[in-house]
CSV table of C-alpha atoms in Angstrom, one decimal:
chain,number,residue,atom,x,y,z
P,1,MET,CA,-15.8,-9.2,37.3
P,2,ASN,CA,-15.6,-6.4,39.3
P,3,LYS,CA,-18.3,-3.7,39.7
P,4,THR,CA,-16.3,-1.0,36.7
P,5,LEU,CA,-15.3,-3.4,34.3
P,6,LYS,CA,-19.0,-4.7,34.5
P,7,ILE,CA,-20.1,-1.1,33.4
P,8,TYR,CA,-18.0,-0.5,30.2
P,9,ILE,CA,-18.6,-3.9,29.1
P,10,ALA,CA,-22.7,-2.7,29.5
P,11,ILE,CA,-21.4,0.8,28.2
P,12,LEU,CA,-19.5,-0.9,24.9
P,13,THR,CA,-22.8,-3.2,24.4
P,14,LEU,CA,-25.6,-0.1,24.2
P,15,LEU,CA,-23.1,2.0,21.9
P,16,PHE,CA,-22.8,-0.7,20.0
P,17,ILE,CA,-25.9,-1.6,20.3
P,18,GLY,CA,-27.3,1.6,19.5
P,19,ALA,CA,-24.9,2.6,16.3
P,20,ILE,CA,-26.4,-0.6,14.5
P,21,ALA,CA,-29.6,0.8,14.9
P,22,PHE,CA,-29.2,4.5,13.9
P,23,GLU,CA,-26.9,2.6,10.0
P,24,ALA,CA,-30.0,0.4,9.5
P,25,SER,CA,-32.1,3.3,10.1
P,26,ARG,CA,-30.5,5.7,8.1
P,27,PRO,CA,-31.4,5.4,4.7
P,28,LYS,CA,-28.5,4.7,2.0
P,29,PRO,CA,-27.9,7.1,-0.7
P,30,ILE,CA,-27.6,6.2,-3.6
P,31,ASP,CA,-24.7,6.1,-5.6
P,32,TRP,CA,-23.8,7.9,-8.3
P,33,ALA,CA,-20.6,6.7,-9.6
P,34,PRO,CA,-20.4,5.6,-12.8
P,35,SER,CA,-18.9,2.5,-12.4
P,36,PHE,CA,-20.0,1.2,-15.6
P,37,SER,CA,-19.1,-2.5,-14.0
P,38,GLU,CA,-21.8,-5.2,-15.0
P,39,LYS,CA,-21.2,-6.5,-11.0
P,40,ASP,CA,-22.7,-3.4,-9.9
P,41,ALA,CA,-26.5,-2.4,-9.1
P,42,ILE,CA,-26.0,1.1,-8.6
P,43,PRO,CA,-27.9,3.3,-10.5
P,44,PHE,CA,-25.0,3.9,-13.6
P,45,GLY,CA,-23.8,0.3,-13.3
P,46,ILE,CA,-24.5,-2.1,-15.7
P,47,LYS,CA,-25.6,-5.0,-13.9
P,48,VAL,CA,-28.7,-5.4,-15.5
P,49,PHE,CA,-27.7,-5.2,-18.9
P,50,ARG,CA,-24.6,-7.7,-18.7
P,51,ASP,CA,-27.7,-10.2,-16.8
P,52,GLU,CA,-30.2,-9.4,-20.0
P,53,LEU,CA,-27.6,-10.6,-23.1
P,54,PRO,CA,-28.8,-13.9,-22.7
P,55,THR,CA,-32.6,-13.1,-22.5
P,56,GLN,CA,-31.1,-11.1,-26.1
P,57,PHE,CA,-29.2,-13.8,-27.2
P,58,PRO,CA,-31.1,-17.2,-25.9
P,59,ASN,CA,-29.1,-19.8,-27.9
P,60,ASP,CA,-25.6,-17.9,-28.2
P,61,SER,CA,-22.8,-18.2,-25.6
P,62,ILE,CA,-22.2,-15.4,-23.6
P,63,ILE,CA,-17.8,-15.1,-22.6
P,64,ASP,CA,-16.7,-12.8,-20.4
P,65,LEU,CA,-13.4,-11.4,-20.9
P,66,HIS,CA,-11.4,-11.1,-17.9
P,67,GLU,CA,-8.4,-10.2,-20.0
P,68,THR,CA,-7.6,-7.6,-22.2
P,69,ALA,CA,-9.2,-8.0,-26.0
P,70,TYR,CA,-6.1,-8.1,-27.2
P,71,GLU,CA,-4.6,-11.3,-25.3
P,72,PHE,CA,-8.3,-13.1,-25.8
P,73,LEU,CA,-7.6,-12.8,-29.6
P,74,GLU,CA,-4.7,-13.4,-28.9
P,75,ASP,CA,-5.0,-16.6,-27.3
P,76,HIS,CA,-7.4,-18.1,-30.2
P,77,TYR,CA,-5.7,-17.0,-33.5
P,78,ASN,CA,-4.5,-19.5,-35.0
P,79,TRP,CA,-1.6,-19.4,-36.4
P,80,ASP,CA,-1.2,-22.1,-38.8
P,81,GLU,CA,-4.3,-21.2,-40.5
P,82,ASP,CA,-4.6,-17.0,-40.2
P,83,ILE,CA,-7.6,-17.1,-38.8
P,84,TYR,CA,-9.7,-16.9,-35.5
P,85,ASN,CA,-10.9,-19.7,-33.3
P,86,VAL,CA,-14.3,-17.8,-32.2
P,87,LYS,CA,-16.5,-15.8,-34.4
P,88,GLY,CA,-19.4,-13.7,-33.0
P,89,SER,CA,-19.7,-10.3,-31.6
P,90,TYR,CA,-17.3,-8.3,-29.5
P,91,ILE,CA,-19.6,-6.1,-26.3
P,92,LYS,CA,-17.4,-2.9,-24.7
P,93,ILE,CA,-19.6,-0.5,-22.7
P,94,LYS,CA,-17.5,2.4,-21.1
P,95,PRO,CA,-17.8,6.3,-21.2
P,96,SER,CA,-14.0,6.4,-21.8
P,97,PHE,CA,-12.6,3.5,-24.6
P,98,ASN,CA,-8.8,4.2,-24.3
P,99,LEU,CA,-7.0,1.5,-25.8
P,100,ASP,CA,-3.2,1.6,-27.6
P,101,GLN,CA,-3.2,1.1,-31.6
P,102,VAL,CA,-1.8,-2.4,-31.3
P,103,SER,CA,-5.2,-3.2,-29.5
P,104,ILE,CA,-6.8,-1.5,-32.0
P,105,GLU,CA,-5.0,-3.3,-35.0
P,106,LYS,CA,-6.9,-6.7,-33.1
P,107,LEU,CA,-10.4,-5.3,-33.0
P,108,LEU,CA,-10.4,-4.4,-36.1
P,109,ASN,CA,-8.5,-7.1,-38.1
P,110,PHE,CA,-11.0,-9.5,-35.9
P,111,ALA,CA,-13.9,-7.8,-37.7
P,112,ALA,CA,-12.4,-7.7,-40.8
P,113,GLU,CA,-12.7,-11.7,-41.1
P,114,GLY,CA,-17.0,-11.2,-40.7
P,115,ASN,CA,-17.3,-11.0,-36.3
P,116,THR,CA,-18.8,-7.1,-35.5
P,117,LEU,CA,-18.1,-4.5,-32.9
P,118,PHE,CA,-20.3,-2.9,-30.3
P,119,ILE,CA,-18.8,-0.3,-28.7
P,120,ALA,CA,-21.0,2.6,-26.7
P,121,SER,CA,-18.0,5.0,-25.7
P,122,GLU,CA,-18.4,9.3,-25.8
P,123,GLY,CA,-14.4,9.3,-27.6
P,124,PHE,CA,-13.2,7.2,-29.7
P,125,PRO,CA,-8.7,6.7,-30.1
P,126,GLU,CA,-7.5,8.8,-32.9
P,127,ILE,CA,-6.2,5.6,-34.2
P,128,LEU,CA,-10.0,4.4,-34.7
P,129,GLN,CA,-11.6,7.3,-36.2
P,130,ASP,CA,-8.5,7.5,-38.8
P,131,SER,CA,-9.1,4.2,-39.8
P,132,LEU,CA,-12.9,3.9,-40.0
P,133,GLN,CA,-13.3,8.2,-41.4
P,134,PHE,CA,-15.6,8.8,-38.1
P,135,VAL,CA,-14.6,12.3,-35.8
P,136,ILE,CA,-16.6,12.7,-32.7
P,137,ASP,CA,-17.7,16.0,-31.3
P,138,ASN,CA,-18.9,17.6,-28.2
P,139,LYS,CA,-21.4,20.6,-27.7
P,140,TYR,CA,-21.1,21.4,-25.0
P,141,SER,CA,-23.5,23.7,-23.9
P,142,PHE,CA,-27.0,22.6,-23.9
P,143,GLN,CA,-30.8,22.2,-21.8
P,144,GLY,CA,-33.5,20.4,-20.2
P,145,SER,CA,-33.8,16.7,-21.3
P,146,ALA,CA,-32.7,14.4,-24.5
P,147,LYS,CA,-34.1,11.6,-26.1
P,148,PHE,CA,-32.4,8.9,-27.9
P,149,ARG,CA,-34.2,7.4,-31.2
P,150,LEU,CA,-33.3,5.2,-33.7
P,151,ALA,CA,-33.4,6.1,-37.2
P,152,ASN,CA,-36.1,2.8,-38.3
P,153,ASN,CA,-39.3,3.6,-38.6
P,154,ALA,CA,-39.8,-0.1,-37.1
P,155,PHE,CA,-39.0,1.3,-33.8
P,156,LYS,CA,-40.0,4.4,-34.1
P,157,GLY,CA,-41.8,3.9,-30.3
P,158,ASP,CA,-39.1,2.6,-29.0
P,159,SER,CA,-36.5,6.0,-27.2
P,160,ILE,CA,-35.2,7.0,-24.1
P,161,THR,CA,-35.5,10.4,-22.2
P,162,ASP,CA,-31.9,11.2,-21.0
P,163,THR,CA,-31.9,13.6,-17.1
P,164,LYS,CA,-28.7,12.2,-15.5
P,165,GLY,CA,-25.1,11.8,-17.3
P,166,ARG,CA,-25.7,13.4,-20.5
P,167,SER,CA,-23.5,14.5,-22.6
P,168,ASN,CA,-23.6,15.6,-26.3
P,169,TYR,CA,-21.3,13.6,-27.7
P,170,TYR,CA,-22.1,12.4,-31.6
P,171,PHE,CA,-20.6,11.9,-34.9
P,172,LYS,CA,-19.9,14.8,-36.6
P,173,LYS,CA,-18.2,13.6,-39.4
P,174,LEU,CA,-18.8,10.3,-41.8
P,175,ASN,CA,-17.7,8.0,-45.0
P,176,LYS,CA,-21.0,7.9,-46.4
P,177,GLU,CA,-19.9,4.8,-48.4
P,178,THR,CA,-19.9,2.7,-45.4
P,179,THR,CA,-21.4,4.3,-43.1
P,180,THR,CA,-24.9,3.7,-41.8
P,181,VAL,CA,-27.0,5.4,-39.8
P,182,LEU,CA,-29.0,3.9,-37.5
P,183,GLY,CA,-30.0,6.6,-34.5
P,184,TYR,CA,-29.9,10.0,-33.5
P,185,GLN,CA,-30.3,11.9,-29.9
P,186,ASP,CA,-31.9,15.6,-30.2
P,187,PHE,CA,-30.8,17.7,-27.5
P,188,GLU,CA,-31.2,21.2,-28.6
P,189,ASP,CA,-30.8,20.4,-32.3
P,190,THR,CA,-30.5,17.2,-33.9
P,191,HIS,CA,-27.2,14.5,-34.0
P,192,ILE,CA,-26.5,11.3,-35.4
P,193,ASN,CA,-25.3,9.0,-31.9
P,194,PHE,CA,-25.3,5.5,-33.5
P,195,VAL,CA,-23.9,4.1,-36.8
P,196,LYS,CA,-23.5,1.0,-38.6
P,197,ILE,CA,-19.3,1.1,-40.2
P,198,LYS,CA,-18.5,-1.7,-42.6
P,199,TYR,CA,-14.6,-2.9,-42.4
P,200,LYS,CA,-14.1,-5.2,-44.5
P,201,LYS,CA,-16.2,-8.9,-44.2
P,202,GLY,CA,-17.3,-7.2,-41.0
P,203,ALA,CA,-19.0,-4.5,-39.5
P,204,ILE,CA,-19.0,-2.0,-36.4
P,205,LEU,CA,-21.1,-0.7,-34.7
P,206,LEU,CA,-20.5,2.7,-32.1
P,207,HIS,CA,-22.6,4.4,-30.2
P,208,THR,CA,-21.6,7.6,-28.2
P,209,GLN,CA,-24.4,7.3,-25.3
P,210,PRO,CA,-23.2,4.7,-23.5
P,211,TYR,CA,-25.2,5.9,-19.9
P,212,ALA,CA,-28.2,4.6,-22.6
P,213,PHE,CA,-27.3,1.2,-20.8
P,214,THR,CA,-27.1,1.6,-17.2
P,215,ASN,CA,-29.1,0.4,-14.8
P,216,TYR,CA,-31.0,3.3,-14.5
P,217,TYR,CA,-32.1,3.4,-17.7
P,218,LEU,CA,-33.3,0.5,-17.8
P,219,LEU,CA,-35.1,0.1,-14.9
P,220,LYS,CA,-37.4,3.0,-15.9
P,221,GLY,CA,-40.4,3.0,-18.0
P,222,ASP,CA,-40.2,0.8,-21.4
P,223,ASN,CA,-36.3,2.2,-21.9
P,224,TYR,CA,-35.3,-1.6,-22.7
P,225,LYS,CA,-37.1,-1.3,-25.9
P,226,TYR,CA,-34.5,1.1,-27.1
P,227,VAL,CA,-31.5,-0.8,-26.0
P,228,THR,CA,-33.4,-4.5,-26.9
P,229,ASP,CA,-33.7,-2.7,-30.2
P,230,VAL,CA,-29.8,-1.7,-30.7
P,231,LEU,CA,-28.8,-5.0,-29.8
P,232,SER,CA,-31.0,-6.7,-32.6
P,233,TYR,CA,-28.1,-5.1,-35.1
P,234,LEU,CA,-25.9,-7.4,-33.6
P,235,PRO,CA,-26.0,-11.6,-35.4
P,236,ASP,CA,-26.3,-14.5,-34.2
P,237,GLY,CA,-23.3,-15.7,-32.7
P,238,THR,CA,-20.7,-15.9,-29.5
P,239,VAL,CA,-21.0,-12.7,-27.9
P,240,LEU,CA,-17.7,-11.6,-26.2
P,241,PHE,CA,-18.6,-9.3,-23.3
P,242,ASP,CA,-15.7,-7.0,-22.1
P,243,SER,CA,-15.3,-7.5,-18.6
P,244,ASP,CA,-15.0,-4.2,-16.1
P,245,PHE,CA,-13.0,-6.9,-14.0
P,246,LYS,CA,-9.5,-8.0,-15.1
P,247,GLN,CA,-7.2,-10.5,-14.4
P,248,GLY,CA,-4.9,-8.6,-12.1
P,249,ASN,CA,-7.7,-6.6,-10.5
P,250,TYR,CA,-10.7,-8.7,-10.1
P,251,ILE,CA,-11.9,-8.6,-7.0
P,252,SER,CA,-12.5,-11.9,-4.9
P,253,ASP,CA,-16.8,-12.5,-3.4
P,254,SER,CA,-14.7,-13.4,0.5
P,255,PRO,CA,-17.1,-12.6,3.5
P,256,LEU,CA,-14.4,-9.2,4.2
P,257,ARG,CA,-15.4,-7.4,1.0
P,258,TYR,CA,-19.3,-8.4,1.5
P,259,ILE,CA,-19.1,-6.9,4.8
P,260,PHE,CA,-17.1,-4.0,3.5
P,261,SER,CA,-19.6,-3.2,0.9
P,262,LYS,CA,-22.3,-3.5,2.9
P,263,PRO,CA,-22.2,-0.5,5.0
P,264,ALA,CA,-24.2,-1.5,7.7
P,265,LEU,CA,-21.8,-4.5,8.0
P,266,LYS,CA,-18.7,-2.3,7.7
P,267,TRP,CA,-20.2,0.0,10.4
P,268,ALA,CA,-20.4,-3.0,12.8
P,269,TRP,CA,-17.8,-4.8,11.8
P,270,LEU,CA,-15.6,-1.2,12.3
P,271,LEU,CA,-17.3,-0.6,15.8
P,272,ALA,CA,-16.8,-4.3,16.9
P,273,VAL,CA,-13.4,-4.3,16.5
P,274,PHE,CA,-13.1,-0.7,18.1
P,275,PHE,CA,-15.2,-1.7,21.0
P,276,ILE,CA,-13.0,-5.3,21.4
P,277,ILE,CA,-9.6,-3.4,21.0
P,278,THR,CA,-11.7,-0.4,23.9
P,279,PHE,CA,-12.7,-3.4,26.0
P,280,MET,CA,-8.6,-4.9,25.9
P,281,LEU,CA,-7.2,-1.5,26.4
P,282,PHE,CA,-9.6,-1.1,29.9
P,283,ASN,CA,-8.4,-4.8,30.7
P,284,ALA,CA,-4.3,-4.7,30.1
P,285,LYS,CA,-3.6,-3.9,33.8
P,286,ARG,CA,-1.3,-6.4,35.4
P,287,ARG,CA,-3.6,-8.2,38.0
P,288,GLN,CA,-1.5,-9.6,41.4
P,289,ARG,CA,-0.5,-8.8,44.6
P,290,ALA,CA,2.5,-5.9,44.8
P,291,ILE,CA,6.2,-6.6,44.8
P,292,SER,CA,8.0,-5.5,48.2
P,293,ILE,CA,11.2,-3.5,47.4
P,294,ILE,CA,14.5,-5.2,48.1
P,295,THR,CA,16.7,-2.7,49.0
P,296,PRO,CA,19.9,-3.4,46.4
P,297,LEU,CA,23.5,-4.6,48.3
P,298,GLN,CA,25.9,-1.9,49.3
P,299,ASN,CA,29.0,-1.8,47.3
P,300,THR,CA,31.3,-2.1,50.3
P,301,THR,CA,34.2,-2.5,47.9
P,302,VAL,CA,36.5,0.9,49.8
P,303,GLN,CA,35.5,0.1,53.1
P,304,PHE,CA,36.9,-3.4,52.6
P,305,THR,CA,40.1,-1.9,51.3
P,306,LYS,CA,40.5,0.7,54.4
P,307,THR,CA,40.3,-2.4,56.0
P,308,VAL,CA,43.1,-4.6,54.8
P,309,ALA,CA,45.1,-1.4,55.1
P,310,ASN,CA,44.8,-0.7,58.0
P,311,LEU,CA,45.1,-4.4,59.1
P,312,TYR,CA,48.7,-3.8,57.6
P,313,TYR,CA,49.4,-0.6,58.8
P,314,GLU,CA,48.6,-2.4,62.4
P,315,SER,CA,50.0,-5.1,61.7
P,316,LYS,CA,53.6,-3.1,61.4
P,317,ASP,CA,54.7,-4.9,58.1
P,318,HIS,CA,56.0,-2.6,56.1
P,319,ASN,CA,57.6,-4.2,53.8
P,320,ASN,CA,54.9,-7.1,53.2
P,321,ILE,CA,53.0,-3.2,51.8
P,322,ILE,CA,56.4,-1.1,50.5
P,323,ASN,CA,56.3,-5.1,48.0
P,324,LYS,CA,52.8,-4.6,47.6
P,325,LYS,CA,52.7,-0.8,46.4
P,326,ILE,CA,55.8,-1.5,44.0
P,327,THR,CA,54.0,-4.8,42.4
P,328,TYR,CA,51.1,-2.4,41.6
P,329,PHE,CA,53.0,0.5,40.2
P,330,PHE,CA,54.5,-2.3,37.7
P,331,GLU,CA,51.8,-3.1,36.9
P,332,LYS,CA,49.8,-0.2,36.3
P,333,ILE,CA,52.9,0.6,33.7
P,334,ARG,CA,52.8,-2.1,31.6
P,335,ARG,CA,48.4,-2.0,31.0
P,336,ASP,CA,49.2,1.8,31.0
P,337,TYR,CA,52.0,2.7,28.9
P,338,HIS,CA,53.2,-1.3,27.9
P,339,LEU,CA,56.1,-0.9,28.9
P,340,ASN,CA,58.6,-3.9,30.3
P,341,THR,CA,59.6,-3.9,34.0
P,342,ALA,CA,62.4,-6.2,34.6
P,343,MET,CA,64.8,-3.9,33.4
P,344,LEU,CA,65.2,-0.7,35.0
P,345,ASP,CA,67.5,0.9,33.1
P,346,GLU,CA,68.2,4.1,31.7
P,347,LYS,CA,66.0,3.6,28.5
P,348,PHE,CA,63.4,2.4,30.9
P,349,ILE,CA,63.2,6.1,32.9
P,350,HIS,CA,64.0,7.4,29.1
P,351,GLN,CA,60.7,6.0,28.0
P,352,LEU,CA,58.7,5.7,30.9
P,353,SER,CA,59.1,9.7,31.0
P,354,LEU,CA,58.4,9.4,26.8
P,355,LYS,CA,55.0,8.0,27.7
P,356,SER,CA,54.0,9.8,30.4
P,357,GLY,CA,54.5,12.7,30.2
P,358,VAL,CA,56.7,12.9,33.6
P,359,LYS,CA,59.8,14.9,33.9
P,360,GLU,CA,62.5,12.1,33.9
P,361,GLU,CA,64.2,13.5,37.1
P,362,LYS,CA,60.7,12.6,38.8
P,363,VAL,CA,60.6,9.5,37.2
P,364,LYS,CA,64.8,8.5,38.1
P,365,LYS,CA,64.0,9.5,41.7
P,366,LEU,CA,61.3,7.5,41.8
P,367,ILE,CA,62.8,4.2,40.1
P,368,ASP,CA,66.1,4.6,42.2
P,369,TYR,CA,64.1,4.9,45.0
P,370,ILE,CA,62.3,1.6,45.0
P,371,LEU,CA,65.7,-0.3,43.9
P,372,SER,CA,66.7,1.4,47.4
P,373,ILE,CA,64.6,0.1,49.4
P,374,LYS,CA,63.3,-3.7,47.0
P,375,ASP,CA,65.5,-5.8,48.9
P,376,LYS,CA,65.8,-3.5,51.7
P,377,SER,CA,64.7,-6.0,55.2
P,378,ASN,CA,63.9,-4.3,57.8
P,379,CYS,CA,62.5,-1.1,55.9
P,380,THR,CA,60.3,1.5,58.0
P,381,GLU,CA,57.5,3.3,58.4
P,382,GLU,CA,59.4,6.6,56.9
P,383,ASN,CA,60.9,4.3,53.5
P,384,LEU,CA,56.9,4.1,53.6
P,385,ILE,CA,55.6,7.2,53.3
P,386,ASP,CA,58.4,8.1,51.1
P,387,LEU,CA,57.7,5.6,48.8
P,388,ASN,CA,53.8,6.7,48.7
P,389,LYS,CA,54.9,10.6,48.5
P,390,LEU,CA,57.0,10.0,45.4
P,391,ILE,CA,54.7,7.7,43.6
P,392,GLU,CA,51.4,10.1,44.1
P,393,LYS,CA,53.9,12.8,42.5
P,394,PHE,CA,54.9,10.6,39.7
P,395,TYR,CA,50.6,10.7,39.0
P,396,GLN,CA,50.2,14.2,39.7
P,397,LYS,CA,52.7,14.6,36.9
P,398,LYS,CA,53.8,18.1,38.1
């Protein structure tokens, strides 16, 4: 290993160590993104809520729905008896609860059989509002903190003071015959934010403040008591928790995913890949002896032709040269103009004139001269020169 390569490796190693040390010592910024994912421990994830469900329902099973509620209920419907094979409570916590009409109707049918729906969201589909006869409103202008409390005096001391992620969505209109008010929110005014709506044999619990169930509030003071009180309105039985991870977008727990989920490991991985590529580029030079330049052979065809021609000329074998020139000339006529040279008659002369563009008189003169000397046994040097001139004039087409 040469000295230059050692220097490169030392520099890259120091940079790598420095980058890791800097990233490890840098305080991790808080991610305030509202993920509402049961796998996220960030402030606005709901990992704590999901992890504590077995504590709230110790004798009941918790089922995570990694498919849509419609697909799950459709798979667990007994068509022969016209009932669902699963009973219990459905839970969904998400700021935006956007489902199509078919899915809403499927959930309502589930509730109608004596089951319970618990949905915490800032907005609800119109089909759900129309079916349950309620209206949601939002007072956009508010200041200071907000307080969430329950209507039942037994829970009087359990409340949440909201300072982050707050919104002022509330129930503006309700059907008093089917609705029981369970909770309020105190912003500038007092509004209803938690209700229980009776629906045939079952019930639907709606809450307009999903942020109250996030990690940030559950781990702050005694806020968990408020969430515990809210969940106490759900009956015992199987809990269907609508997971944020659905089939098709479920993220596997692969080692590479874990690396990219941790900023320090992510930067260490990227820097390692960068340094490896840089090292490969620096060592991509070819390491071998210099190859001597070999001069390619020269094309001596012209010189060879001249030598052969001089031999023929000096031998004074004019007949041989004339015959070769005639043979070559006719071969070129056959190749270029596709004419048969067996019959050198008037028709041949006329066709050659048309295809070559040479005047017919000039072509006739050339062909006649070829015929006159072709079978001559003692051709002279003058015959060779005259033949050569006539052939050259033919090619010049003048």
